[in-house]
Amino acid sequence: LAQRNLFGGGSGLIFGVDGFFKSGSEIFDAGRVRAAYVRPRFLELPVDFSFEGFFQTNITLVDQFSSDRAGITADWRFGILEDLRGSAGLTAFHERLFDVEDDIVISSSDRGSSFYSILQASLEFDKRDDVYNPREGSLTEVELRLAGEALGSEESFFAASLSQAFYIPFGSRWVWSNRFAGDYLRPFAETDVIPLGQRVFLGGRRSLRGFSKNAIGPRGVLGNVAGGDSSLNLQTEFRYDLTDSLAGVVFLDAGQAFLIEEGSFDGDRKNLEEFRFSPGFGVHYKTPIGPLSAELGFATDREEGERFGRFNLGIGTAF
């Protein structure tokens, strides 16, 4: 639910409720409630401001643990150049981790409750010819996050994320799309390892399409995915326009998450030689808000408990 142009000043109020479920669920696996206030040209400056309160439960749909979060986010977004935009903000939230498997607990903050206060800043350089159905150009995204005791956070860490995508047309029907993404997190001060709720997991439609969401990363001695403090993800795909509205896609995804600061972890931390690969194919039906996509990805070199692949439905491209 949204009220736009509140009192004629261009501001907005937004209220949203989401529910998530998967096969075998009795009711649902995750939920999220959010309420936000959005104001363009905050204090008459060329800056858009938003303030949001949120509560989410089990939102990551990870089998190895469950989580609840409740907090607030204040965010400022601004234009720098024609194709360059930036944002800066603060997120403060209380997180509770429960039902955590023993082999992925490597620090005292991997169970129970913690409070986080995180400064974040990002840059986006967008040279795509079309936001929803790009055929050429590039998209660069950089995000930095900092949590520390000086901000009131119970855990201290630094995180950097980089994503680079580029699109190359061949004739009027072929497009070759590529994306590189990486995460780098490091603890400091009294924090020895990245807490479980902040670690990196790969798998799913946005990273490795043949694997379940958050199913790729370092594994504990019992086989549970513990998450990492760094990751690499490479994706490449060829798209061919069958008609003006329908396109066929073939793709190959590769990636892995790694654990460098291991704490008490005695499982498999993963390395570059343990990259996972997922080839696949699909179709995209173009709409004004982005393509409706149906994609089938396959899991190669399957590990215990992994399926042969995964079928993904969604709105928008994988990258």
Short mmCIF file of C-alpha atoms in Angstrom, two decimals:
data_model
loop_
_atom_site.label_atom_id
_atom_site.label_comp_id
_atom_site.label_asym_id
_atom_site.label_seq_id
_atom_site.Cartn_x
_atom_site.Cartn_y
_atom_site.Cartn_z
CA LEU A 1 0.00 0.00 0.00
CA ALA A 2 1.37 3.42 -0.92
CA GLN A 3 0.25 7.02 -0.66
CA ARG A 4 2.12 9.13 -3.21
CA ASN A 5 2.40 12.94 -3.27
CA LEU A 6 1.46 13.24 0.40
CA PHE A 7 -0.12 16.67 1.13
CA GLY A 8 0.88 17.73 -2.38
CA GLY A 9 4.57 17.86 -1.50
CA GLY A 10 5.78 14.85 -3.46
CA SER A 11 6.43 12.73 -0.34
CA GLY A 12 5.14 9.20 0.04
CA LEU A 13 4.13 6.64 2.66
CA ILE A 14 4.61 2.95 1.92
CA PHE A 15 3.44 -0.11 3.85
CA GLY A 16 4.27 -3.62 2.71
CA VAL A 17 3.77 -7.20 3.89
CA ASP A 18 5.52 -10.15 2.20
CA GLY A 19 5.24 -13.87 2.78
CA PHE A 20 7.55 -16.58 1.43
CA PHE A 21 6.97 -20.30 1.23
CA LYS A 22 8.49 -23.36 -0.40
CA SER A 23 7.27 -26.88 -1.07
CA GLY A 24 6.56 -28.88 2.06
CA SER A 25 5.78 -25.81 4.16
CA GLU A 26 2.75 -25.92 6.43
CA ILE A 27 2.09 -22.18 6.08
CA PHE A 28 5.13 -20.05 5.25
CA ASP A 29 8.88 -20.03 5.80
CA ALA A 30 9.53 -16.32 6.03
CA GLY A 31 7.76 -13.01 6.43
CA ARG A 32 8.57 -9.33 6.26
CA VAL A 33 6.72 -6.18 7.29
CA ARG A 34 7.95 -2.71 6.36
CA ALA A 35 6.74 0.87 6.67
CA ALA A 36 8.59 3.70 4.93
CA TYR A 37 8.50 7.45 4.43
CA VAL A 38 10.03 8.82 1.22
CA ARG A 39 10.74 12.47 0.49
CA PRO A 40 12.28 13.81 -2.73
CA ARG A 41 14.52 16.89 -2.60
CA PHE A 42 15.07 16.65 1.16
CA LEU A 43 15.47 20.13 2.72
CA GLU A 44 15.20 21.54 -0.83
CA LEU A 45 18.47 19.82 -1.76
CA PRO A 46 18.89 17.54 -4.82
CA VAL A 47 18.78 14.56 -2.46
CA ASP A 48 16.04 11.95 -2.00
CA PHE A 49 15.52 10.78 1.58
CA SER A 50 13.85 7.63 2.86
CA PHE A 51 13.24 6.29 6.35
CA GLU A 52 12.06 2.73 6.90
CA GLY A 53 11.15 0.54 9.83
CA PHE A 54 11.15 -3.22 9.26
CA PHE A 55 10.65 -6.62 10.85
CA GLN A 56 11.54 -9.85 9.11
CA THR A 57 11.61 -13.44 10.23
CA ASN A 58 13.53 -16.35 8.66
CA ILE A 59 13.94 -14.13 5.62
CA THR A 60 16.98 -15.86 4.10
CA LEU A 61 15.26 -19.27 3.82
CA VAL A 62 18.51 -20.97 4.90
CA ASP A 63 18.14 -24.53 6.16
CA GLN A 64 21.11 -24.29 8.54
CA PHE A 65 19.66 -21.61 10.81
CA SER A 66 16.72 -19.28 11.36
CA SER A 67 16.74 -15.56 12.09
CA ASP A 68 14.60 -12.60 13.10
CA ARG A 69 15.47 -8.96 12.45
CA ALA A 70 13.84 -5.70 13.53
CA GLY A 71 15.26 -2.27 12.89
CA ILE A 72 15.32 1.01 10.97
CA THR A 73 17.10 2.38 7.91
CA ALA A 74 17.73 6.00 6.94
CA ASP A 75 19.02 6.53 3.41
CA TRP A 76 19.97 9.48 1.21
CA ARG A 77 20.20 9.11 -2.59
CA PHE A 78 21.68 11.71 -4.91
CA GLY A 79 22.84 12.25 -8.47
CA ILE A 80 26.48 13.07 -9.12
CA LEU A 81 26.72 13.00 -12.92
CA GLU A 82 24.26 12.06 -15.65
CA ASP A 83 25.02 8.33 -15.34
CA LEU A 84 26.47 8.29 -11.82
CA ARG A 85 24.38 8.06 -8.66
CA GLY A 86 25.32 7.61 -5.04
CA SER A 87 23.71 6.82 -1.70
CA ALA A 88 24.65 6.96 1.98
CA GLY A 89 22.79 5.80 5.03
CA LEU A 90 22.61 4.08 8.38
CA THR A 91 20.91 0.80 9.28
CA ALA A 92 20.40 -0.21 12.92
CA PHE A 93 18.76 -3.52 13.80
CA HIS A 94 18.44 -6.24 16.39
CA GLU A 95 19.09 -9.76 15.08
CA ARG A 96 18.25 -13.08 16.73
CA LEU A 97 19.73 -16.33 15.39
CA PHE A 98 18.18 -19.65 16.44
CA ASP A 99 17.98 -23.29 15.34
CA VAL A 100 21.65 -22.97 14.36
CA GLU A 101 23.43 -26.20 13.42
CA ASP A 102 26.45 -26.94 15.66
CA ASP A 103 29.05 -27.26 12.89
CA ILE A 104 28.56 -23.69 11.61
CA VAL A 105 28.95 -21.99 15.00
CA ILE A 106 32.45 -20.47 15.01
CA SER A 107 31.99 -17.50 17.35
CA SER A 108 29.86 -16.47 20.32
CA SER A 109 27.71 -14.22 18.09
CA ASP A 110 26.56 -17.11 15.88
CA ARG A 111 23.73 -17.90 18.28
CA GLY A 112 21.41 -15.65 20.23
CA SER A 113 20.88 -11.91 19.85
CA SER A 114 23.13 -9.10 18.62
CA PHE A 115 22.68 -5.42 17.84
CA TYR A 116 24.18 -3.92 14.69
CA SER A 117 24.61 -0.32 13.59
CA ILE A 118 26.01 -0.13 10.06
CA LEU A 119 27.05 2.85 7.95
CA GLN A 120 26.70 2.17 4.25
CA ALA A 121 27.60 4.02 1.06
CA SER A 122 27.25 3.04 -2.58
CA LEU A 123 27.97 4.24 -6.11
CA GLU A 124 26.19 3.17 -9.30
CA PHE A 125 27.53 3.99 -12.77
CA ASP A 126 24.88 3.01 -15.30
CA LYS A 127 25.68 3.15 -19.03
CA ARG A 128 23.04 0.61 -20.15
CA ASP A 129 20.82 1.50 -23.08
CA ASP A 130 17.77 0.11 -21.24
CA VAL A 131 17.32 -0.50 -17.53
CA TYR A 132 14.93 -3.45 -17.94
CA ASN A 133 16.06 -5.07 -21.20
CA PRO A 134 19.70 -3.99 -21.79
CA ARG A 135 21.34 -4.81 -25.12
CA GLU A 136 24.55 -2.81 -24.78
CA GLY A 137 26.49 -0.75 -22.27
CA SER A 138 27.62 -1.52 -18.72
CA LEU A 139 26.60 -1.28 -15.07
CA THR A 140 29.10 -0.79 -12.23
CA GLU A 141 28.02 -1.00 -8.59
CA VAL A 142 30.19 -0.51 -5.50
CA GLU A 143 28.99 -0.76 -1.89
CA LEU A 144 30.89 -0.17 1.36
CA ARG A 145 29.64 -1.01 4.88
CA LEU A 146 31.15 -0.31 8.28
CA ALA A 147 29.98 -1.53 11.70
CA GLY A 148 31.79 -0.71 14.93
CA GLU A 149 31.50 0.02 18.62
CA ALA A 150 31.75 3.77 17.92
CA LEU A 151 28.43 3.45 16.09
CA GLY A 152 26.83 1.44 18.90
CA SER A 153 27.25 -1.93 17.17
CA GLU A 154 28.10 -5.01 19.22
CA GLU A 155 30.16 -6.39 16.32
CA SER A 156 32.87 -4.64 14.28
CA PHE A 157 33.55 -5.36 10.63
CA PHE A 158 34.18 -3.79 7.23
CA ALA A 159 32.57 -5.01 4.02
CA ALA A 160 33.08 -4.12 0.35
CA SER A 161 31.06 -5.41 -2.61
CA LEU A 162 31.73 -4.89 -6.31
CA SER A 163 29.57 -5.83 -9.29
CA GLN A 164 30.47 -5.20 -12.92
CA ALA A 165 28.18 -6.14 -15.81
CA PHE A 166 28.55 -5.41 -19.51
CA TYR A 167 26.42 -6.17 -22.55
CA ILE A 168 27.65 -6.68 -26.14
CA PRO A 169 25.21 -6.89 -29.08
CA PHE A 170 25.93 -9.05 -32.12
CA GLY A 171 23.69 -8.01 -34.97
CA SER A 172 20.04 -7.27 -34.33
CA ARG A 173 19.15 -10.42 -32.36
CA TRP A 174 22.16 -11.67 -30.35
CA VAL A 175 23.33 -10.19 -27.03
CA TRP A 176 26.28 -11.45 -24.98
CA SER A 177 25.94 -10.50 -21.29
CA ASN A 178 28.61 -10.88 -18.60
CA ARG A 179 28.84 -10.11 -14.90
CA PHE A 180 31.56 -10.26 -12.25
CA ALA A 181 30.72 -9.83 -8.56
CA GLY A 182 32.81 -10.09 -5.42
CA ASP A 183 32.46 -9.59 -1.67
CA TYR A 184 35.19 -8.91 0.87
CA LEU A 185 34.46 -8.73 4.63
CA ARG A 186 36.94 -8.30 7.46
CA PRO A 187 36.44 -8.19 11.27
CA PHE A 188 38.37 -5.80 13.49
CA ALA A 189 38.67 -4.66 17.11
CA GLU A 190 37.10 -7.24 19.45
CA THR A 191 35.39 -9.15 16.60
CA ASP A 192 37.47 -12.15 15.47
CA VAL A 193 35.28 -13.57 12.69
CA ILE A 194 32.39 -12.28 10.61
CA PRO A 195 29.13 -13.14 12.46
CA LEU A 196 26.92 -15.80 10.90
CA GLY A 197 24.10 -13.38 10.07
CA GLN A 198 26.49 -11.20 8.03
CA ARG A 199 28.41 -13.91 6.19
CA VAL A 200 28.20 -14.48 2.42
CA PHE A 201 26.27 -17.33 0.80
CA LEU A 202 25.92 -18.05 -2.93
CA GLY A 203 23.28 -19.99 -4.83
CA GLY A 204 19.98 -19.03 -6.36
CA ARG A 205 18.72 -16.97 -9.27
CA ARG A 206 21.10 -14.03 -8.73
CA SER A 207 24.34 -16.02 -8.50
CA LEU A 208 24.35 -19.77 -9.29
CA ARG A 209 21.03 -20.59 -10.93
CA GLY A 210 21.33 -24.39 -10.71
CA PHE A 211 21.59 -24.40 -6.91
CA SER A 212 19.19 -23.55 -4.12
CA LYS A 213 19.37 -20.10 -2.54
CA ASN A 214 22.28 -19.74 -0.10
CA ALA A 215 23.39 -23.36 -0.63
CA ILE A 216 26.99 -22.63 -1.73
CA GLY A 217 29.87 -21.82 0.61
CA PRO A 218 32.16 -23.29 3.26
CA ARG A 219 30.75 -26.44 4.85
CA GLY A 220 31.02 -27.61 8.43
CA VAL A 221 32.01 -31.15 9.43
CA LEU A 222 28.33 -32.19 9.34
CA GLY A 223 27.89 -30.81 5.82
CA ASN A 224 25.98 -27.64 6.71
CA VAL A 225 26.81 -24.43 4.81
CA ALA A 226 28.53 -21.99 7.17
CA GLY A 227 28.88 -19.00 4.83
CA GLY A 228 32.06 -17.09 4.05
CA ASP A 229 33.74 -13.74 4.51
CA SER A 230 34.54 -13.34 0.80
CA SER A 231 33.13 -14.58 -2.50
CA LEU A 232 33.56 -14.56 -6.27
CA ASN A 233 30.77 -14.96 -8.80
CA LEU A 234 31.06 -15.00 -12.61
CA GLN A 235 28.07 -15.19 -14.97
CA THR A 236 27.90 -15.22 -18.74
CA GLU A 237 24.91 -15.73 -21.03
CA PHE A 238 23.89 -15.47 -24.66
CA ARG A 239 20.43 -14.16 -25.48
CA TYR A 240 18.76 -14.57 -28.88
CA ASP A 241 15.58 -12.68 -29.78
CA LEU A 242 13.19 -15.28 -31.20
CA THR A 243 10.51 -12.62 -31.73
CA ASP A 244 10.09 -8.98 -30.69
CA SER A 245 8.77 -10.17 -27.30
CA LEU A 246 10.37 -13.59 -26.74
CA ALA A 247 14.06 -14.42 -26.26
CA GLY A 248 15.95 -17.66 -25.66
CA VAL A 249 18.88 -17.74 -23.22
CA VAL A 250 21.81 -20.09 -22.55
CA PHE A 251 24.07 -19.37 -19.59
CA LEU A 252 26.97 -20.51 -17.42
CA ASP A 253 27.36 -19.40 -13.80
CA ALA A 254 30.42 -20.01 -11.64
CA GLY A 255 31.30 -19.03 -8.10
CA GLN A 256 32.19 -19.88 -4.54
CA ALA A 257 32.22 -18.30 -1.08
CA PHE A 258 35.35 -18.60 1.08
CA LEU A 259 36.16 -18.34 4.77
CA ILE A 260 39.51 -16.71 5.57
CA GLU A 261 39.09 -15.71 9.23
CA GLU A 262 37.98 -19.13 10.51
CA GLY A 263 37.78 -18.78 14.30
CA SER A 264 36.92 -22.23 15.69
CA PHE A 265 35.71 -23.54 12.30
CA ASP A 266 37.19 -26.95 11.42
CA GLY A 267 35.24 -27.70 8.25
CA ASP A 268 36.02 -27.03 4.58
CA ARG A 269 36.79 -23.31 4.14
CA LYS A 270 36.78 -23.64 0.30
CA ASN A 271 39.34 -22.24 -2.14
CA LEU A 272 39.57 -21.20 -5.79
CA GLU A 273 39.98 -24.82 -6.87
CA GLU A 274 36.50 -25.58 -5.48
CA PHE A 275 34.52 -23.27 -7.77
CA ARG A 276 31.00 -24.49 -8.48
CA PHE A 277 29.56 -24.35 -12.02
CA SER A 278 25.99 -24.19 -13.24
CA PRO A 279 25.08 -24.25 -16.97
CA GLY A 280 21.51 -23.85 -18.13
CA PHE A 281 18.97 -22.36 -20.50
CA GLY A 282 15.67 -20.52 -20.46
CA VAL A 283 13.26 -18.10 -22.08
CA HIS A 284 12.49 -14.43 -21.41
CA TYR A 285 9.20 -12.73 -22.28
CA LYS A 286 9.71 -8.96 -22.52
CA THR A 287 7.36 -6.61 -20.63
CA PRO A 288 7.55 -2.86 -19.84
CA ILE A 289 8.72 -3.65 -16.27
CA GLY A 290 11.36 -6.17 -17.33
CA PRO A 291 11.30 -9.67 -18.78
CA LEU A 292 9.35 -12.52 -17.25
CA SER A 293 11.98 -15.26 -17.07
CA ALA A 294 11.84 -19.03 -16.83
CA GLU A 295 15.26 -20.67 -16.48
CA LEU A 296 16.52 -24.17 -15.77
CA GLY A 297 19.99 -24.40 -14.25
CA PHE A 298 21.94 -27.59 -13.64
CA ALA A 299 24.21 -28.44 -10.71
CA THR A 300 27.53 -29.97 -11.76
CA ASP A 301 29.72 -32.12 -9.46
CA ARG A 302 26.85 -32.46 -7.01
CA GLU A 303 27.62 -32.76 -3.31
CA GLU A 304 25.59 -34.72 -0.76
CA GLY A 305 22.02 -33.45 -0.50
CA GLU A 306 22.09 -31.36 -3.70
CA ARG A 307 19.52 -31.82 -6.45
CA PHE A 308 20.31 -32.15 -10.17
CA GLY A 309 19.31 -28.53 -10.77
CA ARG A 310 16.75 -25.84 -10.17
CA PHE A 311 13.92 -24.23 -12.12
CA ASN A 312 13.63 -20.46 -11.59
CA LEU A 313 10.73 -18.13 -12.35
CA GLY A 314 11.08 -14.40 -11.90
CA ILE A 315 10.73 -10.84 -13.16
CA GLY A 316 13.85 -9.23 -14.60
CA THR A 317 17.13 -10.67 -15.77
CA ALA A 318 19.62 -12.40 -13.47
CA PHE A 319 21.91 -9.36 -13.88
#
